[in-house]
Short mmCIF file of C-alpha atoms in Angstrom, two decimals:
data_model
loop_
_atom_site.label_atom_id
_atom_site.label_comp_id
_atom_site.label_asym_id
_atom_site.label_seq_id
_atom_site.Cartn_x
_atom_site.Cartn_y
_atom_site.Cartn_z
CA MET Y 789 10.12 -12.92 -32.94
CA ALA Y 790 6.88 -11.30 -31.85
CA GLU Y 791 6.90 -9.75 -28.39
CA SER Y 792 4.32 -10.29 -25.68
CA ILE Y 793 4.23 -9.40 -21.99
CA GLN Y 794 3.36 -12.12 -19.50
CA VAL Y 795 2.91 -11.55 -15.78
CA LEU Y 796 4.49 -13.66 -13.06
CA LEU Y 797 3.32 -12.74 -9.57
CA VAL Y 798 5.47 -14.21 -6.80
CA GLY Y 799 3.98 -14.29 -3.32
CA ALA Y 800 0.48 -15.65 -2.64
CA GLY Y 801 -0.19 -14.01 0.70
CA VAL Y 802 -2.97 -11.54 1.42
CA VAL Y 803 -1.55 -8.79 -0.81
CA GLY Y 804 -0.38 -11.15 -3.55
CA ARG Y 805 -3.78 -12.75 -3.96
CA ALA Y 806 -5.38 -9.29 -3.99
CA ILE Y 807 -3.08 -8.28 -6.85
CA ALA Y 808 -3.90 -11.52 -8.68
CA THR Y 809 -7.62 -10.91 -8.21
CA ASP Y 810 -7.26 -7.40 -9.61
CA HIS Y 811 -5.46 -8.73 -12.69
CA LEU Y 812 -8.15 -11.30 -13.45
CA LEU Y 813 -10.96 -8.81 -12.96
CA ALA Y 814 -9.17 -6.53 -15.44
CA GLY Y 815 -9.00 -9.39 -17.98
CA CYS Y 816 -5.29 -10.13 -17.51
CA GLU Y 817 -4.02 -13.67 -17.06
CA VAL Y 818 -1.27 -14.19 -14.52
CA TRP Y 819 1.04 -16.92 -13.29
CA LEU Y 820 0.99 -17.02 -9.49
CA ALA Y 821 3.87 -18.64 -7.59
CA ASP Y 822 4.79 -19.22 -3.96
CA ARG Y 823 7.35 -21.38 -2.17
CA ASP Y 824 4.58 -22.75 0.07
CA GLU Y 825 2.32 -25.01 -2.00
CA ALA Y 826 -0.45 -24.95 0.61
CA VAL Y 827 -0.50 -21.14 0.63
CA LEU Y 828 -0.57 -21.14 -3.17
CA SER Y 829 -3.49 -23.58 -3.28
CA GLU Y 830 -5.49 -21.53 -0.77
CA ALA Y 831 -4.77 -18.33 -2.71
CA CYS Y 832 -5.79 -19.94 -6.00
CA ASP Y 833 -9.15 -20.99 -4.55
CA ALA Y 834 -9.76 -17.52 -3.11
CA VAL Y 835 -8.90 -15.73 -6.35
CA LEU Y 836 -11.00 -18.01 -8.54
CA GLN Y 837 -13.96 -17.77 -6.20
CA ARG Y 838 -13.96 -13.99 -6.39
CA THR Y 839 -13.33 -13.72 -10.13
CA ASP Y 840 -15.03 -16.80 -11.63
CA GLY Y 841 -11.71 -17.40 -13.35
CA ARG Y 842 -10.03 -20.65 -14.31
CA ALA Y 843 -6.73 -22.27 -13.45
CA ASP Y 844 -4.47 -24.83 -15.07
CA SER Y 845 -0.97 -26.16 -14.64
CA ALA Y 846 0.42 -24.79 -17.91
CA SER Y 847 4.15 -24.18 -17.72
CA PRO Y 848 5.30 -20.59 -18.24
CA TRP Y 849 7.17 -20.71 -21.55
CA GLY Y 850 10.50 -18.96 -21.71
CA ALA Y 851 10.89 -19.36 -17.95
CA LEU Y 852 12.06 -21.97 -15.49
CA VAL Y 853 10.35 -21.24 -12.19
CA PRO Y 854 11.70 -23.54 -9.45
CA ILE Y 855 8.80 -23.05 -7.00
CA PRO Y 856 5.12 -24.12 -7.09
CA ILE Y 857 3.19 -22.16 -9.72
CA VAL Y 858 -0.32 -22.00 -11.18
CA HIS Y 859 -1.71 -20.32 -14.31
CA LEU Y 860 -4.79 -18.16 -13.60
CA MET Y 861 -7.06 -16.98 -16.40
CA PRO Y 862 -9.92 -14.47 -16.22
CA LYS Y 863 -13.51 -15.35 -16.97
CA GLY Y 864 -14.18 -15.20 -20.71
CA LEU Y 865 -10.59 -15.64 -21.80
CA ASP Y 866 -10.59 -18.25 -24.54
CA ASP Y 867 -8.10 -21.07 -24.44
CA HIS Y 868 -5.31 -20.28 -26.83
CA PRO Y 869 -2.39 -22.36 -28.02
CA VAL Y 870 1.09 -21.31 -26.98
CA ASP Y 871 2.95 -19.59 -29.79
CA THR Y 872 6.37 -21.18 -29.51
CA ASP Y 873 7.79 -18.50 -31.81
CA ALA Y 874 6.78 -15.77 -29.38
CA VAL Y 875 9.19 -15.85 -26.45
CA PRO Y 876 7.55 -13.46 -24.01
CA VAL Y 877 9.02 -10.70 -21.94
CA TRP Y 878 8.14 -11.58 -18.39
CA LEU Y 879 6.92 -8.90 -16.03
CA VAL Y 880 7.61 -10.10 -12.51
CA ILE Y 881 5.67 -8.58 -9.62
CA GLU Y 882 7.15 -9.60 -6.28
CA SER Y 883 4.95 -9.58 -3.16
CA ILE Y 884 6.92 -11.52 -0.56
CA ALA Y 885 8.09 -10.71 2.97
CA GLU Y 886 8.82 -7.04 3.61
CA LYS Y 887 12.46 -7.62 4.58
CA LEU Y 888 15.34 -6.08 2.65
CA ALA Y 889 17.63 -9.12 2.81
CA ILE Y 890 14.84 -11.45 1.67
CA LYS Y 891 13.95 -9.27 -1.28
CA GLN Y 892 17.59 -8.79 -2.27
CA ALA Y 893 18.15 -12.55 -2.25
CA PHE Y 894 14.97 -13.15 -4.24
CA PHE Y 895 15.85 -10.73 -7.04
CA ALA Y 896 19.42 -12.01 -7.25
CA GLU Y 897 17.88 -15.46 -7.83
CA VAL Y 898 14.93 -14.56 -10.06
CA GLU Y 899 17.18 -12.86 -12.61
CA ASN Y 900 18.24 -16.34 -13.73
CA TRP Y 901 14.77 -17.80 -14.27
CA PHE Y 902 14.19 -16.46 -17.78
CA SER Y 903 15.56 -17.07 -21.24
CA ARG Y 904 14.90 -13.43 -22.15
CA SER Y 905 15.62 -10.36 -20.02
CA PRO Y 906 12.64 -9.87 -17.69
CA ILE Y 907 11.16 -6.73 -16.22
CA LEU Y 908 11.40 -7.02 -12.46
CA THR Y 909 9.22 -5.11 -10.00
CA THR Y 910 8.66 -5.13 -6.26
CA ASN Y 911 5.43 -4.32 -4.46
CA THR Y 912 7.34 -3.02 -1.44
CA SER Y 913 5.66 -0.20 0.41
CA THR Y 914 8.64 0.65 2.61
CA LEU Y 915 12.02 -0.52 1.33
CA PRO Y 916 14.42 1.57 -0.79
CA ILE Y 917 14.27 0.50 -4.42
CA GLY Y 918 17.92 1.34 -4.99
CA GLN Y 919 19.05 -0.90 -2.13
CA ILE Y 920 17.11 -3.86 -3.54
CA ALA Y 921 18.59 -3.21 -7.00
CA SER Y 922 22.11 -3.09 -5.57
CA ALA Y 923 22.03 -6.86 -4.98
CA MET Y 924 21.20 -7.63 -8.62
CA HIS Y 925 24.01 -8.72 -10.96
CA ILE Y 926 22.34 -9.00 -14.38
CA HIS Y 927 19.31 -6.72 -14.73
CA PRO Y 928 19.35 -3.82 -12.22
CA SER Y 929 18.39 -1.46 -15.04
CA ARG Y 930 15.21 -3.50 -15.63
CA PHE Y 931 14.03 -3.13 -12.04
CA CYS Y 932 11.65 -0.70 -10.36
CA GLY Y 933 8.92 -0.55 -7.75
CA MET Y 934 5.27 -1.23 -8.61
CA HIS Y 935 3.35 -0.55 -5.42
CA PHE Y 936 -0.33 -1.47 -5.25
CA PHE Y 937 -2.58 -0.13 -2.49
CA MET Y 938 -5.03 -2.03 -0.32
CA PRO Y 939 -7.76 -2.86 -1.08
CA VAL Y 940 -6.18 -3.43 -4.51
CA VAL Y 941 -9.44 -3.89 -6.40
CA GLY Y 942 -10.88 -0.67 -4.99
CA ARG Y 943 -7.86 1.56 -5.58
CA HIS Y 944 -7.38 3.18 -8.97
CA ALA Y 945 -3.68 4.03 -8.83
CA ALA Y 946 -0.31 2.34 -8.32
CA GLU Y 947 3.08 3.86 -7.61
CA ILE Y 948 5.92 3.33 -10.07
CA ILE Y 949 9.12 3.96 -8.12
CA VAL Y 950 12.32 4.33 -10.11
CA HIS Y 951 15.97 4.28 -9.11
CA PRO Y 952 18.67 6.16 -11.06
CA GLY Y 953 19.49 3.16 -13.26
CA THR Y 954 15.96 2.17 -14.30
CA GLU Y 955 15.59 2.10 -18.10
CA ASP Y 956 13.00 4.42 -19.63
CA ALA Y 957 11.59 1.51 -21.65
CA VAL Y 958 11.00 -0.47 -18.46
CA ILE Y 959 9.17 2.45 -16.88
CA ALA Y 960 7.01 2.77 -20.00
CA VAL Y 961 6.03 -0.93 -19.91
CA CYS Y 962 5.18 -0.76 -16.20
CA GLU Y 963 3.08 2.36 -16.64
CA GLU Y 964 1.23 0.79 -19.56
CA HIS Y 965 0.59 -2.35 -17.50
CA VAL Y 966 -0.86 -0.29 -14.66
CA ARG Y 967 -3.12 1.52 -17.13
CA GLY Y 968 -4.26 -1.88 -18.42
CA LEU Y 969 -5.45 -2.60 -14.89
CA LYS Y 970 -7.54 0.59 -15.08
CA LYS Y 971 -5.27 2.40 -12.66
CA ALA Y 972 -3.30 5.63 -12.88
CA PRO Y 973 0.48 5.11 -12.72
CA LEU Y 974 2.09 7.47 -10.20
CA ARG Y 975 5.75 7.92 -11.03
CA VAL Y 976 7.61 8.90 -7.88
CA LEU Y 977 11.21 9.06 -6.72
CA ASP Y 978 12.83 6.48 -4.45
CA SER Y 979 12.31 8.25 -1.14
CA PRO Y 980 11.27 6.89 2.29
CA GLY Y 981 7.58 6.05 2.23
CA PHE Y 982 7.36 7.06 -1.44
CA VAL Y 983 4.18 9.21 -1.59
CA VAL Y 984 1.14 7.27 -0.35
CA ASN Y 985 2.79 5.70 2.69
CA ARG Y 986 4.42 8.97 3.61
CA MET Y 987 1.05 10.71 3.47
CA LEU Y 988 -0.57 7.85 5.35
CA ALA Y 989 1.92 7.47 8.22
CA PRO Y 990 1.17 10.71 10.13
CA TYR Y 991 -2.56 10.23 9.54
CA LEU Y 992 -2.63 6.70 10.97
CA ASN Y 993 -0.30 7.67 13.82
CA LEU Y 994 -2.50 10.64 14.71
CA ALA Y 995 -5.55 8.37 14.89
CA MET Y 996 -3.78 6.14 17.40
CA GLN Y 997 -2.59 9.14 19.42
CA LEU Y 998 -6.18 10.36 19.61
CA LEU Y 999 -7.41 6.91 20.64
CA CYS Y 1000 -4.86 6.67 23.46
CA ALA Y 1001 -5.76 10.22 24.53
CA GLY Y 1002 -9.32 9.13 25.21
CA LEU Y 1003 -11.20 9.82 21.97
CA SER Y 1004 -13.60 7.08 20.95
CA ALA Y 1005 -13.15 4.89 17.89
CA THR Y 1006 -16.60 6.09 16.78
CA THR Y 1007 -15.46 9.73 16.82
CA ILE Y 1008 -12.31 8.85 14.88
CA ARG Y 1009 -14.30 6.98 12.23
CA ALA Y 1010 -16.85 9.78 11.88
CA ALA Y 1011 -14.07 12.36 11.52
CA ALA Y 1012 -12.26 10.34 8.86
CA LEU Y 1013 -15.45 9.99 6.83
CA ARG Y 1014 -16.20 13.70 7.23
CA TYR Y 1015 -12.69 14.52 6.00
CA GLY Y 1016 -13.28 12.40 2.89
CA MET Y 1017 -11.60 9.07 3.61
CA PRO Y 1018 -13.50 5.87 2.73
CA MET Y 1019 -13.07 4.20 6.13
CA SER Y 1020 -11.74 4.70 9.62
CA PRO Y 1021 -7.92 4.85 9.88
CA LEU Y 1022 -8.19 2.07 12.45
CA GLU Y 1023 -10.03 -0.13 9.95
CA LEU Y 1024 -7.42 0.74 7.34
CA ILE Y 1025 -4.64 -0.46 9.65
CA ASP Y 1026 -6.53 -3.72 10.12
CA LEU Y 1027 -6.91 -4.06 6.33
CA ILE Y 1028 -3.25 -3.34 5.61
CA GLY Y 1029 -2.20 -5.48 8.55
CA PRO Y 1030 -0.71 -4.00 11.75
CA ARG Y 1031 2.70 -5.50 10.94
CA THR Y 1032 2.82 -3.92 7.49
CA ALA Y 1033 1.48 -0.63 8.85
CA PHE Y 1034 4.16 -0.70 11.55
CA ASP Y 1035 6.94 -1.37 9.04
CA GLY Y 1036 5.76 1.44 6.80
CA GLY Y 1037 5.29 3.88 9.63
CA ARG Y 1038 8.69 3.10 11.11
CA VAL Y 1039 10.42 3.91 7.83
CA VAL Y 1040 8.74 7.32 7.71
CA TRP Y 1041 9.36 8.08 11.38
CA GLN Y 1042 13.02 7.08 11.26
CA SER Y 1043 13.55 9.14 8.11
CA PHE Y 1044 11.62 12.19 9.30
CA PRO Y 1045 11.68 12.12 13.13
CA HIS Y 1046 10.76 15.81 13.26
CA ARG Y 1047 7.42 15.00 11.58
CA MET Y 1048 5.85 12.57 14.08
CA ASP Y 1049 6.03 11.01 17.55
CA PRO Y 1050 5.17 7.34 17.01
CA SER Y 1051 2.35 5.91 19.08
CA PRO Y 1052 3.30 2.82 21.15
CA LEU Y 1053 -0.03 1.20 20.30
CA LEU Y 1054 0.92 -0.27 16.93
CA PRO Y 1055 4.13 -2.08 18.04
CA ALA Y 1056 2.18 -3.41 21.01
CA MET Y 1057 -0.40 -4.88 18.63
CA VAL Y 1058 2.38 -6.48 16.58
CA LYS Y 1059 3.85 -8.06 19.72
CA ARG Y 1060 0.41 -9.47 20.53
CA SER Y 1061 0.31 -11.01 17.03
CA LEU Y 1062 -2.85 -9.12 16.13
CA LEU Y 1063 -2.97 -9.50 12.35
CA GLY Y 1064 -5.99 -7.39 11.50
CA VAL Y 1065 -8.46 -8.63 8.89
CA ALA Y 1066 -6.14 -11.45 7.77
CA GLY Y 1067 -6.09 -12.95 11.26
CA GLY Y 1068 -9.64 -12.09 12.29
CA LYS Y 1069 -8.58 -9.65 15.02
CA GLY Y 1070 -7.01 -6.21 15.14
CA PHE Y 1071 -8.59 -2.99 16.28
CA TYR Y 1072 -11.84 -4.82 15.58
CA ASP Y 1073 -12.99 -8.42 15.42
CA TYR Y 1074 -13.66 -9.88 11.96
CA ALA Y 1075 -15.61 -12.79 10.56
CA GLU Y 1076 -13.94 -15.33 8.28
CA ASP Y 1077 -15.02 -13.37 5.21
CA GLY Y 1078 -13.24 -10.26 6.52
CA VAL Y 1079 -16.42 -8.40 7.53
CA ARG Y 1080 -16.11 -6.34 10.72
CA LYS Y 1081 -18.29 -7.89 13.42
CA GLY Y 1082 -19.22 -4.68 15.19
CA ASP Y 1083 -18.29 -1.13 16.11
CA GLU Y 1084 -16.62 -1.99 19.41
CA LEU Y 1085 -12.86 -2.28 19.66
CA SER Y 1086 -11.56 -5.80 20.22
CA ALA Y 1087 -10.94 -6.75 23.84
CA GLU Y 1088 -7.21 -7.06 23.20
CA VAL Y 1089 -6.88 -3.59 21.69
CA SER Y 1090 -9.09 -2.04 24.40
CA GLU Y 1091 -6.69 -3.44 26.97
CA LEU Y 1092 -3.70 -2.01 25.09
CA VAL Y 1093 -5.36 1.41 24.76
CA ASP Y 1094 -5.83 1.48 28.54
CA ARG Y 1095 -2.23 0.42 29.09
CA TYR Y 1096 -0.81 3.09 26.80
CA ALA Y 1097 -3.23 5.86 27.70
CA ARG Y 1098 -1.40 9.16 27.18
CA ASP Y 1099 -1.98 12.61 25.76
CA ASP Y 1100 0.96 13.62 23.60
CA PHE Y 1101 -0.24 17.03 22.44
CA GLY Y 1102 -3.26 18.24 24.38
CA ALA Y 1103 -5.92 16.13 22.69
CA ALA Y 1104 -8.01 15.93 25.87
CA GLU Y 1105 -9.71 19.21 25.00
CA ILE Y 1106 -11.07 17.76 21.74
CA GLY Y 1107 -13.60 15.40 23.28
CA GLY Y 1108 -16.14 14.31 20.66
CA ASP Y 1109 -15.61 17.27 18.32
CA VAL Y 1110 -15.82 15.43 14.99
CA PRO Y 1111 -15.26 18.51 12.75
CA LEU Y 1112 -12.11 19.41 14.69
CA VAL Y 1113 -10.69 15.89 14.41
CA ALA Y 1114 -11.48 15.91 10.67
CA ASP Y 1115 -9.49 19.13 10.32
CA LEU Y 1116 -6.59 17.63 12.29
CA PHE Y 1117 -6.49 14.71 9.84
CA ALA Y 1118 -6.61 17.13 6.91
CA ALA Y 1119 -3.86 19.35 8.33
CA ALA Y 1120 -1.50 16.43 9.01
CA MET Y 1121 -1.75 15.10 5.45
CA TRP Y 1122 -1.64 18.58 3.91
CA ARG Y 1123 1.60 19.39 5.76
CA GLU Y 1124 3.12 16.10 4.60
CA ALA Y 1125 2.11 16.83 1.01
CA GLN Y 1126 3.88 20.18 1.24
CA ALA Y 1127 7.08 18.46 2.37
CA ILE Y 1128 6.85 15.87 -0.41
CA ALA Y 1129 6.40 18.48 -3.13
CA ALA Y 1130 9.15 20.71 -1.71
CA THR Y 1131 11.73 17.93 -2.04
CA GLY Y 1132 10.66 16.90 -5.54
CA VAL Y 1133 9.60 13.36 -4.64
CA ALA Y 1134 6.33 13.95 -6.50
CA ASP Y 1135 4.50 16.92 -7.97
CA GLU Y 1136 1.13 18.24 -6.85
CA GLU Y 1137 -0.78 16.40 -9.58
CA THR Y 1138 0.75 13.07 -8.52
CA ILE Y 1139 -0.07 13.80 -4.88
CA GLU Y 1140 -3.66 14.53 -5.90
CA LEU Y 1141 -3.89 11.19 -7.72
CA ALA Y 1142 -2.30 9.47 -4.73
CA MET Y 1143 -5.06 10.76 -2.48
CA SER Y 1144 -7.92 9.82 -4.78
CA GLY Y 1145 -6.59 6.72 -6.53
CA GLY Y 1146 -4.30 5.42 -3.79
CA LEU Y 1147 -6.30 6.24 -0.67
CA GLY Y 1148 -9.83 6.51 -2.01
CA TYR Y 1149 -10.27 10.12 -0.87
CA VAL Y 1150 -13.41 11.98 -1.96
CA ALA Y 1151 -13.69 15.67 -1.06
CA PRO Y 1152 -16.73 16.67 1.02
CA GLU Y 1153 -17.73 19.29 -1.52
CA SER Y 1154 -19.31 18.01 -4.70
CA ASN Y 1155 -16.85 17.98 -7.63
CA ALA Y 1156 -13.99 19.29 -5.46
CA SER Y 1157 -10.49 17.82 -5.46
CA TRP Y 1158 -8.37 17.08 -2.40
CA ARG Y 1159 -6.12 20.02 -3.20
CA GLY Y 1160 -9.10 22.26 -3.84
CA HIS Y 1161 -10.63 21.31 -0.51
CA MET Y 1162 -7.33 21.91 1.31
CA ASN Y 1163 -6.97 25.33 -0.31
CA ALA Y 1164 -10.53 26.24 0.66
CA ILE Y 1165 -10.04 25.47 4.36
CA ARG Y 1166 -6.33 26.22 4.75
CA GLU Y 1167 -6.42 29.80 6.04
CA GLN Y 1168 -9.38 29.60 8.38
CA ARG Y 1169 -9.21 26.01 9.61
CA LEU Y 1170 -5.84 24.33 8.98
CA LEU Y 1171 -3.19 26.96 9.69
CA PRO Y 1172 -4.53 27.91 13.17
CA LEU Y 1173 -4.22 24.28 14.31
CA ALA Y 1174 -0.41 24.45 14.37
CA ASP Y 1175 -0.58 27.18 17.05
CA ARG Y 1176 -3.41 25.49 18.92
CA PHE Y 1177 -1.52 22.17 19.12
CA PRO Y 1178 2.18 23.16 19.08
CA LYS Y 1179 3.32 19.75 20.38
CA LEU Y 1180 1.76 17.88 17.44
CA LYS Y 1181 4.75 17.51 15.13
CA SER Y 1182 2.76 16.55 12.04
CA LEU Y 1183 1.14 20.00 11.97
CA GLN Y 1184 4.31 22.07 12.27
#
């Protein structure tokens, strides 16, 4: 029988619909499923509106999916009859709740949905791939991580996270699928935070430490842009979602407590049910279309910043020094990259792609790379910061 790859995306929340949108814009049809039919319907409308795609209720052949499902097709894809002689290999991308027990139960169940061995992937940004695979009884060797970054459409890389039992053929299919989405596949080892989240955690935490130490959100945004990031770290937290950012940051902090002192601001936002862009309120207020309403912090976050005002490492002397804050951001991520490379989680080339394709970094100098920029400023600007701010763990 001829072989074809078909994509089943399970989970129609904010991230799931972003992944579905990215597939359709890349010309790839996808079956989208969710246990909540109302959530699925809302996601379908949102995806089709952004992509001008089409939807139908065609059943996924070679699979028995016991939850609500819809077939999404990109604009320009001609209707084509189902080839009943071509039983597809299903590539499952899971984007459900970021809880280990929930994901383990899901993959133990989903193994039985297909008449032919599927390829199973999780979009987790925080959970150990090997622990999820340990709950699988049939296909643990056909399982790996496939981690997309937010905003999915604007990021040109995805992490492929393998565990010791992942088949080489499965890795090859996943990497080829990522390339088909016009993204670079970043193969990394199963380590806390993988690469992108591990780089991101000290950067986002530092931004919140600075905010609670009295620096303005405007200074933090200006410094991030000067450093080469596409948006403020506070806006990025809102885009990811404070809950997801908290989960990811906690994994990194608990695994590497010598690398960062977690700010109390993010868990306080989670307790207040501030959902970021998805809920219309986070560090900033947002309109229904996700556009930030203004430059002022939301009233709720301003109150929390006042409540948790503290200076963990002597940030009071910084004031509105945008170049200095930009160098602090650079130094924190550079130090984390050194630790990642030293332990073999990823090589320097992969880290470079993670910065550009995963985080949207663009070096201030024309035609420079992230690594090139770090090397250019390391001796004169980055290394002295560790002595100047000895209490800032992420610089040591």
